[in-house]
Tab-separated table of C-alpha atoms (C1' of nucleotides) in Angstrom:
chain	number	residue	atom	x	y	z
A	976	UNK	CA	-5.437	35.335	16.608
A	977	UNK	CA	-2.236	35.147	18.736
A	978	UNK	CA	-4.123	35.330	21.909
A	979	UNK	CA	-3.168	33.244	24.286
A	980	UNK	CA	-5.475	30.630	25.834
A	981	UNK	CA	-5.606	28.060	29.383
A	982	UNK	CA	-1.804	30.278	29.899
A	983	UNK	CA	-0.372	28.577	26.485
A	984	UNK	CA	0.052	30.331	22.871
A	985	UNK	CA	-1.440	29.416	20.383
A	986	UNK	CA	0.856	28.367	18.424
A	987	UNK	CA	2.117	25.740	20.819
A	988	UNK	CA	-1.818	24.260	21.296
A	989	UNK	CA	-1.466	23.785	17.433
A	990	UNK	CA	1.970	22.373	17.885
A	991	UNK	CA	0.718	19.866	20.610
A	992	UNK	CA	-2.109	18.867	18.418
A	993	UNK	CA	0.032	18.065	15.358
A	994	UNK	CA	2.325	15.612	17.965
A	995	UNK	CA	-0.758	14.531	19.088
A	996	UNK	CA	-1.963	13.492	15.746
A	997	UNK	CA	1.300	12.210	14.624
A	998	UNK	CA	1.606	9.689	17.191
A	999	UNK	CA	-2.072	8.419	17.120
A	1000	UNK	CA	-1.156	7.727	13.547
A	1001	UNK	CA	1.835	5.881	13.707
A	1002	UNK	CA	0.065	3.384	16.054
A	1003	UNK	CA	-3.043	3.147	14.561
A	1004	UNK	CA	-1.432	2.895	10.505
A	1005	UNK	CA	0.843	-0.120	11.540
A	1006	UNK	CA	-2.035	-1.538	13.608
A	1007	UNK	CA	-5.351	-1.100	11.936
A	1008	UNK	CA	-3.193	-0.522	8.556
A	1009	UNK	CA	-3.222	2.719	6.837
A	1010	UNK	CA	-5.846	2.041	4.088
A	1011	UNK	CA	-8.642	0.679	7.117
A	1012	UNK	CA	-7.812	3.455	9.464
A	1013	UNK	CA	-10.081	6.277	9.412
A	1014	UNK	CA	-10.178	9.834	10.112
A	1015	UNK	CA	-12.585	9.586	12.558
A	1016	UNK	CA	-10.311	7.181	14.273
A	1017	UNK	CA	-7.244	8.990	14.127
A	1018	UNK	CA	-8.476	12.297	15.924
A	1019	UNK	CA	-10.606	9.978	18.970
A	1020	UNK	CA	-7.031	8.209	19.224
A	1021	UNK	CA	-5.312	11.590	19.547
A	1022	UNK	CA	-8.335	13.288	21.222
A	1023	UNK	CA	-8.410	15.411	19.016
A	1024	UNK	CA	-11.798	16.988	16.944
A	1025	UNK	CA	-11.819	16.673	13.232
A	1026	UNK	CA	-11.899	20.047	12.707
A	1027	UNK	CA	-8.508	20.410	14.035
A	1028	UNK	CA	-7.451	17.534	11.680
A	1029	UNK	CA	-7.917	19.711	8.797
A	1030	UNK	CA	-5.946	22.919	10.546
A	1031	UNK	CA	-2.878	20.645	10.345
A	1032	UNK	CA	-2.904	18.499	7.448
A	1033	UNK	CA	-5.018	18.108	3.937
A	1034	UNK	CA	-5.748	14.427	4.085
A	1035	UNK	CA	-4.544	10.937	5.640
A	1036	UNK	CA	-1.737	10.716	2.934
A	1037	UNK	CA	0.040	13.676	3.999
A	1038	UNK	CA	0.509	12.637	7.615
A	1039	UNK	CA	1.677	9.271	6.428
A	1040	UNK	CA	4.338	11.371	4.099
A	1041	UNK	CA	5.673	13.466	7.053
A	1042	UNK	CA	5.594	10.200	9.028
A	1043	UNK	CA	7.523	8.203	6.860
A	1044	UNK	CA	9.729	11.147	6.381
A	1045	UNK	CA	10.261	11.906	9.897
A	1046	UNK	CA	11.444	8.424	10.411
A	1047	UNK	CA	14.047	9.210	7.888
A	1048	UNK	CA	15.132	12.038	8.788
A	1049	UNK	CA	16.213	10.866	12.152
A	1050	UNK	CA	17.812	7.819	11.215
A	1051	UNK	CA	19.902	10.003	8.666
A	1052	UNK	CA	21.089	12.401	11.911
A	1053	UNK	CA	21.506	9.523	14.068
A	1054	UNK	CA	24.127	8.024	11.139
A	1055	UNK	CA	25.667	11.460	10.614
A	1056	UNK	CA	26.393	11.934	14.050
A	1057	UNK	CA	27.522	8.257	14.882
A	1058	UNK	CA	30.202	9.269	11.609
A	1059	UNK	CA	30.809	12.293	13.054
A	1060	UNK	CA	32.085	11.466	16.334
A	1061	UNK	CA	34.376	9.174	14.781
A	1062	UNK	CA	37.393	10.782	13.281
A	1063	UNK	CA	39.291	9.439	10.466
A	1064	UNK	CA	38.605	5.433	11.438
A	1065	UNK	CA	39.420	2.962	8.835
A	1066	UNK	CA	36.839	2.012	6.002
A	1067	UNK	CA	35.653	-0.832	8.088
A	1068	UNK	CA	34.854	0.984	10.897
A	1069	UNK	CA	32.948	3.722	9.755
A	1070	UNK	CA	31.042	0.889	7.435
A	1071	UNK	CA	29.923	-0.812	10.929
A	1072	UNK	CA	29.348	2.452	12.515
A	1073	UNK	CA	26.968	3.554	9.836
A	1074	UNK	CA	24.876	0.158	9.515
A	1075	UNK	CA	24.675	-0.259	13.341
A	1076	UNK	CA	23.083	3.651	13.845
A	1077	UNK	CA	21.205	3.341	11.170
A	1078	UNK	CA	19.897	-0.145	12.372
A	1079	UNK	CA	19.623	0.815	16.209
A	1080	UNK	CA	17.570	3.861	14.939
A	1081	UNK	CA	15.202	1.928	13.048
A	1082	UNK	CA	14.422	-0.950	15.531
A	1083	UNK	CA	14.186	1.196	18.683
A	1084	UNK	CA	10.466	0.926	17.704
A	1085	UNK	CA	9.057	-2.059	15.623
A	1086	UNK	CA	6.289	0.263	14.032
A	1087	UNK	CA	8.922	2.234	12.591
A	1088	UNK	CA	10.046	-0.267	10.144
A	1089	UNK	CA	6.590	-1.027	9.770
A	1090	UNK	CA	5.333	2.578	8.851
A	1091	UNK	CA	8.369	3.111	6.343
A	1092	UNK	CA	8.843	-0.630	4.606
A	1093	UNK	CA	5.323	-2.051	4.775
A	1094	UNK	CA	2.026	0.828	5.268
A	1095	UNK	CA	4.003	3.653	3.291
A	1096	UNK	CA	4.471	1.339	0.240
A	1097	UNK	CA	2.319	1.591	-3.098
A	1098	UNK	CA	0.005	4.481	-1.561
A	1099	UNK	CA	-0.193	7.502	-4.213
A	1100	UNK	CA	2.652	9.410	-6.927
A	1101	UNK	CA	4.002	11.538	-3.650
A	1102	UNK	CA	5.371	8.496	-1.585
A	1103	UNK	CA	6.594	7.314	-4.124
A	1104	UNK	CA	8.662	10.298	-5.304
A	1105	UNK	CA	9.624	10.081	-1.348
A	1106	UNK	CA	10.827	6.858	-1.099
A	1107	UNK	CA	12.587	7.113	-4.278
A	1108	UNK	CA	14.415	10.302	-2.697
A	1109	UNK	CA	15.432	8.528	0.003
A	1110	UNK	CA	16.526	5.538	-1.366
A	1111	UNK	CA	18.900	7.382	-3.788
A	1112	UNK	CA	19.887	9.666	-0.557
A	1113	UNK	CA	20.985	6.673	1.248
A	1114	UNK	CA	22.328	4.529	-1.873
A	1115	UNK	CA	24.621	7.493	-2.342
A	1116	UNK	CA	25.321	7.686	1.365
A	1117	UNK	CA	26.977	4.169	0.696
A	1118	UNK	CA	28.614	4.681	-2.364
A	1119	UNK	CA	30.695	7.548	-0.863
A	1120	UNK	CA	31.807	4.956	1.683
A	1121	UNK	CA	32.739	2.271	-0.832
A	1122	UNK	CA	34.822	4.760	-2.917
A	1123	UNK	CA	36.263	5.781	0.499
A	1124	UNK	CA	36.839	1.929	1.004
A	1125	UNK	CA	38.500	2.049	-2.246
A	1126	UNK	CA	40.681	4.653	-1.694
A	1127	UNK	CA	42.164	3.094	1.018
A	1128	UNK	CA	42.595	0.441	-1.139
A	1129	UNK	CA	40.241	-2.484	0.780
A	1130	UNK	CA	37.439	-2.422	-2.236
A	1131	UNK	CA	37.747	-2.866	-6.218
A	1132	UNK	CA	37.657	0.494	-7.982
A	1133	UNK	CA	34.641	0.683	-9.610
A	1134	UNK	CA	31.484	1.901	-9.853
A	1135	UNK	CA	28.900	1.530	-6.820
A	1136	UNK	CA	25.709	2.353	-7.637
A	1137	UNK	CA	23.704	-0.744	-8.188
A	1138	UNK	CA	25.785	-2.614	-5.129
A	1139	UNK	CA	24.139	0.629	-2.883
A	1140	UNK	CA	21.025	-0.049	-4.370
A	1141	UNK	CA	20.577	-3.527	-3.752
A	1142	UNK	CA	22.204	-2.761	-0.400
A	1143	UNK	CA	19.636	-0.329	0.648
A	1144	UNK	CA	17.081	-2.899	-0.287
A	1145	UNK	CA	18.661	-5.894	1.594
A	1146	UNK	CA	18.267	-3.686	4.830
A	1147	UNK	CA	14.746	-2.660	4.061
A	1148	UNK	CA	14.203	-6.403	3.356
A	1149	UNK	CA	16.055	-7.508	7.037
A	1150	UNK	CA	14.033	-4.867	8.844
A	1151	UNK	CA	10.705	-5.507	6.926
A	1152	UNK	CA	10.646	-9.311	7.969
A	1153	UNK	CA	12.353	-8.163	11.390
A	1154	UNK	CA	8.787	-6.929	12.711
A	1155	UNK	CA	7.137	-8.884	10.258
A	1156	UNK	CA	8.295	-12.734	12.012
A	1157	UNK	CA	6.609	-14.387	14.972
A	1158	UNK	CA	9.177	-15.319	16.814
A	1159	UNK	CA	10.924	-11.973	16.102
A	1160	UNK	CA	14.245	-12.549	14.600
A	1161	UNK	CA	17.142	-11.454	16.871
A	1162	UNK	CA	17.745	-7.635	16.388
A	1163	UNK	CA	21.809	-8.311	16.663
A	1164	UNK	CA	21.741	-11.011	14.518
A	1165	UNK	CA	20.233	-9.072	12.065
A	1166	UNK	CA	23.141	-6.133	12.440
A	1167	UNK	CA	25.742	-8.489	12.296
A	1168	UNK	CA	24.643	-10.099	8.675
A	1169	UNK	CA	23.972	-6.630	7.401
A	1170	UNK	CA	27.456	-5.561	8.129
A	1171	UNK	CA	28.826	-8.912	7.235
A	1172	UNK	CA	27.047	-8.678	3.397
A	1173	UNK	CA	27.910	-4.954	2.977
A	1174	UNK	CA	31.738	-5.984	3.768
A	1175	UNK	CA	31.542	-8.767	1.494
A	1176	UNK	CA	29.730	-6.935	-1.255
A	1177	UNK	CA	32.093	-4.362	-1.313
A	1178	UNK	CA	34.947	-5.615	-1.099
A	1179	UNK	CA	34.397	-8.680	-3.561
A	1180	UNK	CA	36.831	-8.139	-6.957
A	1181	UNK	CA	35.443	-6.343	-9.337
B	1415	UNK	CA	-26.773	-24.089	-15.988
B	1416	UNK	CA	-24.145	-25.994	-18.256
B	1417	UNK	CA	-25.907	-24.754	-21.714
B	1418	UNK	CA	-23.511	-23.449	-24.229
B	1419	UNK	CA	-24.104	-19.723	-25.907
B	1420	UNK	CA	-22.653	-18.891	-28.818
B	1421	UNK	CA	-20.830	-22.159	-29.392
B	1422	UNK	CA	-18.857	-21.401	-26.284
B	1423	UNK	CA	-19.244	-23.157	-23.149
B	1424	UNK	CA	-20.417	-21.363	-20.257
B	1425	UNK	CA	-17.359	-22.644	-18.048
B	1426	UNK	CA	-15.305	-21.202	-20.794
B	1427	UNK	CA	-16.743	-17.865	-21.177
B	1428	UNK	CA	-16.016	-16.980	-17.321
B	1429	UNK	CA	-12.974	-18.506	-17.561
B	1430	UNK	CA	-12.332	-15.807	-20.360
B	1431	UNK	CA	-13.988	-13.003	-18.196
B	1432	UNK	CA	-11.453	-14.008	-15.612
B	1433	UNK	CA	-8.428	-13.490	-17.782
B	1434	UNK	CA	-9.902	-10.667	-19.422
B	1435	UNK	CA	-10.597	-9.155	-15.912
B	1436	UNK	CA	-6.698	-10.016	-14.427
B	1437	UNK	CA	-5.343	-8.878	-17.231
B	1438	UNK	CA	-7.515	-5.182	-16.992
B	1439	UNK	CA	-6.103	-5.332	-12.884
B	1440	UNK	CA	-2.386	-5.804	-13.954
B	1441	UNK	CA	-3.064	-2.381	-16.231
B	1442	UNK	CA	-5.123	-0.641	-14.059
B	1443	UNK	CA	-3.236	-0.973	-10.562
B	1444	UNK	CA	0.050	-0.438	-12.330
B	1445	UNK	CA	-0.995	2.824	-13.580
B	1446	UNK	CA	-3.873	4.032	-12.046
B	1447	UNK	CA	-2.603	2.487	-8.251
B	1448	UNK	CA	-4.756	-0.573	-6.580
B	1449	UNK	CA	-5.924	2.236	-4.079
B	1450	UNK	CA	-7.197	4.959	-6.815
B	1451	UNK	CA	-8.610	1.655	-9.174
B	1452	UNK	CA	-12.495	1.096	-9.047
B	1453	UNK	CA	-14.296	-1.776	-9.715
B	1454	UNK	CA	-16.083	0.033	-12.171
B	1455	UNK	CA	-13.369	0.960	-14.149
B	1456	UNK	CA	-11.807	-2.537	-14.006
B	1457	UNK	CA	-14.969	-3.576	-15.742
B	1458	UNK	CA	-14.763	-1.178	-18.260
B	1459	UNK	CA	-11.177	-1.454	-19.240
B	1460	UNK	CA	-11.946	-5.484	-19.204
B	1461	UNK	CA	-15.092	-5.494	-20.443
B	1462	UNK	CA	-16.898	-7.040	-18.724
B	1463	UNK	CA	-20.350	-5.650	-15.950
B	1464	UNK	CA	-20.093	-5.136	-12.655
B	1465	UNK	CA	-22.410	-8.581	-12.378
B	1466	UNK	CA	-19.397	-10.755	-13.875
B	1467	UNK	CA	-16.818	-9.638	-11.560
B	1468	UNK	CA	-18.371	-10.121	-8.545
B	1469	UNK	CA	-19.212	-14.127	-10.481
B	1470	UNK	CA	-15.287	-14.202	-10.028
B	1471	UNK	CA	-13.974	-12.586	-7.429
B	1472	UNK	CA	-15.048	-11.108	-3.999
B	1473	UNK	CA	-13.492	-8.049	-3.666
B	1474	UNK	CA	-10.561	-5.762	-5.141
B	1475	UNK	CA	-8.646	-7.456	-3.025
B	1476	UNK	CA	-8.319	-10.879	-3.966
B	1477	UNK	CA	-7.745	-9.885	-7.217
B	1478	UNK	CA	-4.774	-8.550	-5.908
B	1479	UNK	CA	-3.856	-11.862	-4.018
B	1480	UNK	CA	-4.464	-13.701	-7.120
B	1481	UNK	CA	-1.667	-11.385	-9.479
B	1482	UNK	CA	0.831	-11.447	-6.987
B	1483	UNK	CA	0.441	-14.968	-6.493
B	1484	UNK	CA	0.714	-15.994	-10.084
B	1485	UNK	CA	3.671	-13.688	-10.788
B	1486	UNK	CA	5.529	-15.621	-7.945
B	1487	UNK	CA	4.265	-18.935	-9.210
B	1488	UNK	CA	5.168	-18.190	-12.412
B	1489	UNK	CA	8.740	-17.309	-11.541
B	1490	UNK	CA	9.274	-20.189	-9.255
B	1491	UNK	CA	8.565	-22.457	-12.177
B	1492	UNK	CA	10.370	-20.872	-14.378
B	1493	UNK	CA	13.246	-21.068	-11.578
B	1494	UNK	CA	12.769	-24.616	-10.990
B	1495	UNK	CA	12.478	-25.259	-14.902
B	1496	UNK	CA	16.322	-23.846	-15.213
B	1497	UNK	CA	17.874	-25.389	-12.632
B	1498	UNK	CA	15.952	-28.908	-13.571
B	1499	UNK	CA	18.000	-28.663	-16.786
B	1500	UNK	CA	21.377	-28.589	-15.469
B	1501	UNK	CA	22.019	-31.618	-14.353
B	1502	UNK	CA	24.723	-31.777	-11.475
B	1503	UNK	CA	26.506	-28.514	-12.316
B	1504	UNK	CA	28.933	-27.018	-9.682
B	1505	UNK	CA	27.551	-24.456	-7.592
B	1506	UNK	CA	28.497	-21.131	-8.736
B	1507	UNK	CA	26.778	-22.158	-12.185
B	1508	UNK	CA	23.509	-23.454	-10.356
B	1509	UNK	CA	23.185	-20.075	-8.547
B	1510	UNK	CA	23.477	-18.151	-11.679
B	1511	UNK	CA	21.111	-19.932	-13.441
B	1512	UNK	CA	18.294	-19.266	-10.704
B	1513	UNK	CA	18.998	-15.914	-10.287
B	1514	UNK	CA	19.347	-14.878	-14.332
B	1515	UNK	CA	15.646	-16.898	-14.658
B	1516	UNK	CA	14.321	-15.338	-11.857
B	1517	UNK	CA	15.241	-11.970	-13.359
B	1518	UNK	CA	14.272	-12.717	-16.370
B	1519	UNK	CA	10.914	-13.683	-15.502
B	1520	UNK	CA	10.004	-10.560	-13.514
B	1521	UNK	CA	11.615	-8.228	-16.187
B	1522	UNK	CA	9.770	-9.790	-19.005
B	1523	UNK	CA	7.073	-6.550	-18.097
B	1524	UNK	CA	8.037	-4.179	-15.872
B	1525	UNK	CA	4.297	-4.154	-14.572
B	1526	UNK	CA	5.072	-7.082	-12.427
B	1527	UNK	CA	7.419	-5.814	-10.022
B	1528	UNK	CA	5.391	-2.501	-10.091
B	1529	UNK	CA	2.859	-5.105	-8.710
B	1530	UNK	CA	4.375	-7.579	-6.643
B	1531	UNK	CA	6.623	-5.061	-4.965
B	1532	UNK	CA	4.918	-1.875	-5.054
B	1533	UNK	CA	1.029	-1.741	-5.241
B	1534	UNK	CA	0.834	-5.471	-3.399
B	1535	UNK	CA	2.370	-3.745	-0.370
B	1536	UNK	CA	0.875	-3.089	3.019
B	1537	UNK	CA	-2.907	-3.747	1.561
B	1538	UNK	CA	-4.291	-5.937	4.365
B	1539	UNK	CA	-3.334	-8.641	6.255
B	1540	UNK	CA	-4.470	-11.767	3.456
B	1541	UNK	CA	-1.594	-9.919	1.135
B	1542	UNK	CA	1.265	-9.795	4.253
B	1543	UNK	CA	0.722	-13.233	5.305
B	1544	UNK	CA	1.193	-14.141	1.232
B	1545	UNK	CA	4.077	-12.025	0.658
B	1546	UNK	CA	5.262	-13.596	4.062
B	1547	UNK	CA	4.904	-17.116	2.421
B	1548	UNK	CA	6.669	-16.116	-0.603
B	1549	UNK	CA	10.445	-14.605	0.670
B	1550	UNK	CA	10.155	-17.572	3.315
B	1551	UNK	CA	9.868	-20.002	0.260
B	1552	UNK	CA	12.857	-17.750	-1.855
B	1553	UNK	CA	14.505	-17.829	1.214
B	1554	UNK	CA	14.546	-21.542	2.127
B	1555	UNK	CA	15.555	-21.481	-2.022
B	1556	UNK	CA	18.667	-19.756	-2.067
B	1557	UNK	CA	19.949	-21.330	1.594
B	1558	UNK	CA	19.866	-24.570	-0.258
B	1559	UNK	CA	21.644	-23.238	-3.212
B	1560	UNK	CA	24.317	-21.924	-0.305
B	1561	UNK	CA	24.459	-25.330	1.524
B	1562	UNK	CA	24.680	-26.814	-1.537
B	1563	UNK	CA	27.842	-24.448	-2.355
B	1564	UNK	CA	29.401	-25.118	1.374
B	1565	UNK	CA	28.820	-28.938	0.806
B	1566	UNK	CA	31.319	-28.431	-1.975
B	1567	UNK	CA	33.640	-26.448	-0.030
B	1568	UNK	CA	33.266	-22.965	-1.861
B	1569	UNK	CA	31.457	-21.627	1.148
B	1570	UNK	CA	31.381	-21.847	5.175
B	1571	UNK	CA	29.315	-24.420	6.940
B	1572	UNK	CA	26.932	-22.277	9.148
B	1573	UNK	CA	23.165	-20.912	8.766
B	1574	UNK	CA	22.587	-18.622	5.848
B	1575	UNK	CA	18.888	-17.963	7.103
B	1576	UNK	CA	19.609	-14.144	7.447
B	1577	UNK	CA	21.518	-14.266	4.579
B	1578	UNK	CA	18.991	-15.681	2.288
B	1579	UNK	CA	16.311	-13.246	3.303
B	1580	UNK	CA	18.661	-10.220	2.821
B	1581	UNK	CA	19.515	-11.521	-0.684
B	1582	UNK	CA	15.620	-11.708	-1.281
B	1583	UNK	CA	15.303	-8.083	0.293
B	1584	UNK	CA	18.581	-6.953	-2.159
B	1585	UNK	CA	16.408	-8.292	-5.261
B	1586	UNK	CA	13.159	-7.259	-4.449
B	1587	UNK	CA	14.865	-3.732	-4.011
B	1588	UNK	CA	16.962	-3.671	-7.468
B	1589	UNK	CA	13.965	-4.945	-9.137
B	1590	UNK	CA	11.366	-1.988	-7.447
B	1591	UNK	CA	14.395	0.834	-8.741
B	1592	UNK	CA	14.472	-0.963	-12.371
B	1593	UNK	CA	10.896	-0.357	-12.595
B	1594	UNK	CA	10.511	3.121	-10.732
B	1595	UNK	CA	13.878	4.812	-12.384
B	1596	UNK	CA	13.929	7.169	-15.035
B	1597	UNK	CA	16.019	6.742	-17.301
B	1598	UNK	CA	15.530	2.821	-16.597
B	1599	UNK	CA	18.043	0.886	-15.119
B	1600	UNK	CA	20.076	-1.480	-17.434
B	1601	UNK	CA	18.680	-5.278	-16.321
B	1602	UNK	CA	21.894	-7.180	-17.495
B	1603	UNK	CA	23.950	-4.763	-15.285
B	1604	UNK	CA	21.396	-5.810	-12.074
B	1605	UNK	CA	21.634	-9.366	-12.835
B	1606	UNK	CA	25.116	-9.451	-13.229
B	1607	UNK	CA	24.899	-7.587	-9.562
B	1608	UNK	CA	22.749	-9.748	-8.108
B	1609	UNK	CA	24.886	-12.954	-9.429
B	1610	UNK	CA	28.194	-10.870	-8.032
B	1611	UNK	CA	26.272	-10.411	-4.923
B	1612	UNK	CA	24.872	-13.090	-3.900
B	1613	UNK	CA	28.139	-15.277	-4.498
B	1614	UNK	CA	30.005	-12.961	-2.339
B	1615	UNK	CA	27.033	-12.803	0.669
B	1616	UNK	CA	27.632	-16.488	0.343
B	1617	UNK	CA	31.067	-17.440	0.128
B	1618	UNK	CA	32.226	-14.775	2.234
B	1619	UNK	CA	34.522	-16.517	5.659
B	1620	UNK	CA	32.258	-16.996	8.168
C	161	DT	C1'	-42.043	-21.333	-34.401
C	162	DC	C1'	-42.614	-20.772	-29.522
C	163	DC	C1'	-41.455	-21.292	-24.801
C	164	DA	C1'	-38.499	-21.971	-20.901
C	165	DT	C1'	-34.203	-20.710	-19.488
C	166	DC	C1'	-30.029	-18.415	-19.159
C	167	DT	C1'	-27.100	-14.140	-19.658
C	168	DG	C1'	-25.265	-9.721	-19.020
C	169	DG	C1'	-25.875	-4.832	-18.855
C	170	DT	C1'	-27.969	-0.943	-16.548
C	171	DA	C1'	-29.714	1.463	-13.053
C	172	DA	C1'	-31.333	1.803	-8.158
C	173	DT	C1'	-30.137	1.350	-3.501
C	174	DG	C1'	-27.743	1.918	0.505
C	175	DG	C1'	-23.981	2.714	3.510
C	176	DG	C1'	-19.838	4.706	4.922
C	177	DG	C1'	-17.086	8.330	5.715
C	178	DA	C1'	-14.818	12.854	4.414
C	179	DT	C1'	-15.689	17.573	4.968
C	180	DT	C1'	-17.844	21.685	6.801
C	181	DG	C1'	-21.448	24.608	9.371
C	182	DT	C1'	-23.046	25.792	13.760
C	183	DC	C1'	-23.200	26.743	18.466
C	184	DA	C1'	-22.248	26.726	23.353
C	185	DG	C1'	-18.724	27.677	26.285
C	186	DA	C1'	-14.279	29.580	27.544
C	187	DT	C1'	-11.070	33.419	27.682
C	188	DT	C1'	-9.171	37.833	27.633
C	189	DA	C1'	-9.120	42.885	27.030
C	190	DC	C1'	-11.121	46.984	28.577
D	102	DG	C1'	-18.220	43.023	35.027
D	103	DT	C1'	-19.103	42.834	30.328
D	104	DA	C1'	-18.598	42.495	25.590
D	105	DA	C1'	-16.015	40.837	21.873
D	106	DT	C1'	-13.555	37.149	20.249
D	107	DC	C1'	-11.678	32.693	19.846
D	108	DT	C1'	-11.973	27.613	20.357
D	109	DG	C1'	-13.295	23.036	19.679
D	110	DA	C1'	-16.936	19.431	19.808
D	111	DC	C1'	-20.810	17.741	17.572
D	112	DA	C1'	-23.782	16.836	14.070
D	113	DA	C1'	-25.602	17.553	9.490
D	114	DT	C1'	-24.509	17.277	4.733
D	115	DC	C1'	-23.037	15.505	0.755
D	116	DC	C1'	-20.768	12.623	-2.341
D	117	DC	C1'	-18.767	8.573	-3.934
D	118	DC	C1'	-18.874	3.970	-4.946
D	119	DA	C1'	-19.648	-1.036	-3.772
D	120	DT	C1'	-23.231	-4.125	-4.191
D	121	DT	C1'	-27.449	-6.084	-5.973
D	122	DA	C1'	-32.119	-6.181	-8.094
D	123	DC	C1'	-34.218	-6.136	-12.305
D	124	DC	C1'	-35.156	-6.436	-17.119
D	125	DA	C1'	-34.571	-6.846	-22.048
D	126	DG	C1'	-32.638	-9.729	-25.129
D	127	DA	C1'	-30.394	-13.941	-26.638
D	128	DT	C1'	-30.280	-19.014	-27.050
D	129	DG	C1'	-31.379	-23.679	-27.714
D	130	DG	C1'	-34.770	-27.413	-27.248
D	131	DA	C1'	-39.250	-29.163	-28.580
DNA sequence: TCCATCTGGTAATGGGGATTGTCAGATTAC
DNA sequence: GTAATCTGACAATCCCCATTACCAGATGGA
């Protein structure tokens, strides 16, 4: 069982397979789309056999879930670090801070907004509990800064929540038409008028 | 061919079929998910064999293309309806009055947004290009409502194209919560965001 | 009333693809 | 060097469901 094989463990084989597998479906779910692409497909893309599919996940759906998760995840370290390494800025600053990590994170790849706003959508009960996780994860992510905001005395006091929401979904609309246009809509501009409308929105009297 | 049954034109009874059968896809890929629906089951629940559908439509699909379709239509009138009976009011009035009908219209059943922002998502590329269509057209909407407003001097003179489509991304979003949230959201409270938004995305200082 | 025609439901067909069994080859321990 | 074991590719299986052929019954005209 933990023999080792060709000088590598086990373990890591399995490990290189599951990359493998990961990364043939991110390009082939926000090519060929997630519903067309097959399993088949997905292990010749990652030259991988099927058999091995099955040692590492249950179905298509899950790799999809740890995808979009994945993509997530990282933009949520790449925004806590940005914030981290920033000391005790003023509201507006750490506002720009967060949008522009969370942005750079998300564009460095256009399949990556793809995946997460446009092939992970509307698939089955357990993306959807996902998305809806992270969508209240970031929405409170942005509340925390408006009541900081507030507390410095820049925004209204008052409650946040559905400004974070509709927030959250202005960015997800921005980055889901960002790889969706032909000409591609300009990556900067885009950065700018998110910080610009999260400003505005939260610091408009109550 | 044009022989009437039962005292009912033939014309008529398809065009029946093909209500009964939308109506039965508005259920069934609300609940059930367009992915997990069958055709067979959309006959059942509409009542109507396998033979008829495939009389109306050619696939799953397009039955899709067609809900989402109407749904926006059927907003976009009643959008155009509210704002046709205003005469020249000033702007902040004007932009209320399209965004409370727009609301209103997509609230009236909470299976519509379940639809057009959930299940219609990421199917193939037919559905992209219409959803494309769609915020371009709510876009190009709400920047004239803004040049409007900056022609009367309650907002800057300079391109709200970004704007617009983030304002159509912060709806879409609110309206995909209201529907997936338990306990439900309150939809006077998003309106009255969306309204407190969108004037502040819009007469914010360039 | 009877026949030609139309209608719609049911059941057969066929294809596509997910899942698993098998086997030849590779690898390591002894 | 050899046997025992592990690995992974291939192919067979099996099932599900979209699509269509067929038929029994209904309908209206003559």
């Amino acid at each position: 069982m933990g023999r080792s094989y060709g000088g590598v463990a086990a373990e890591q084989r399995r490990a290189e397979r599951r990359e493998k597998l990961l990364r043939a479906a991110l390009q082939l779910f926000t090519t060929t789309g997630f519903a067309q692409t097959k399993i088949s497909q997905l292990c010749a893309e990652a030259g991988v056999s099927t058999r091995n599919f099955y040692e590492e996940f249950d179905s298509k759906e899950q790799v999809l879930l740890v995808l979009h998760d994945l993509i997530n995840s990282l933009a949520l370290q790449r925004v806590t670090d940005a914030l981290a390494g920033l000391g005790d800025a003023d509201a507006a600053t750490r506002i720009a801070t967060l949008l522009d990590a969370f942005v750079a994170s998300v564009t460095s790849d256009p399949r990556l907004p793809r995946l997460n706003y446009v092939e992970a959508v509307g698939v089955n009960a357990d993306l959807e509990r996902q998305h809806l996780r992270w969508v209240v994860r970031w929405a409170e992510f942005i509340e925390a800064e408006a009541r900081h905001a507030a507390a410095q005395g820049v925004a209204p006091d008052r409650s946040y929540r559905l400004t974070a929401i509709a927030l959250v979904g202005a960015v997800t609309g921005l980055l889901r038409e960002w790889q969706a246009h032909d000409p591609p809509l300009d990556v900067d501009e885009i950065a700018a008028e998110i910080r610009g409308l999260m400003f505005a929105a939260i610091t408009r009297p109550a």
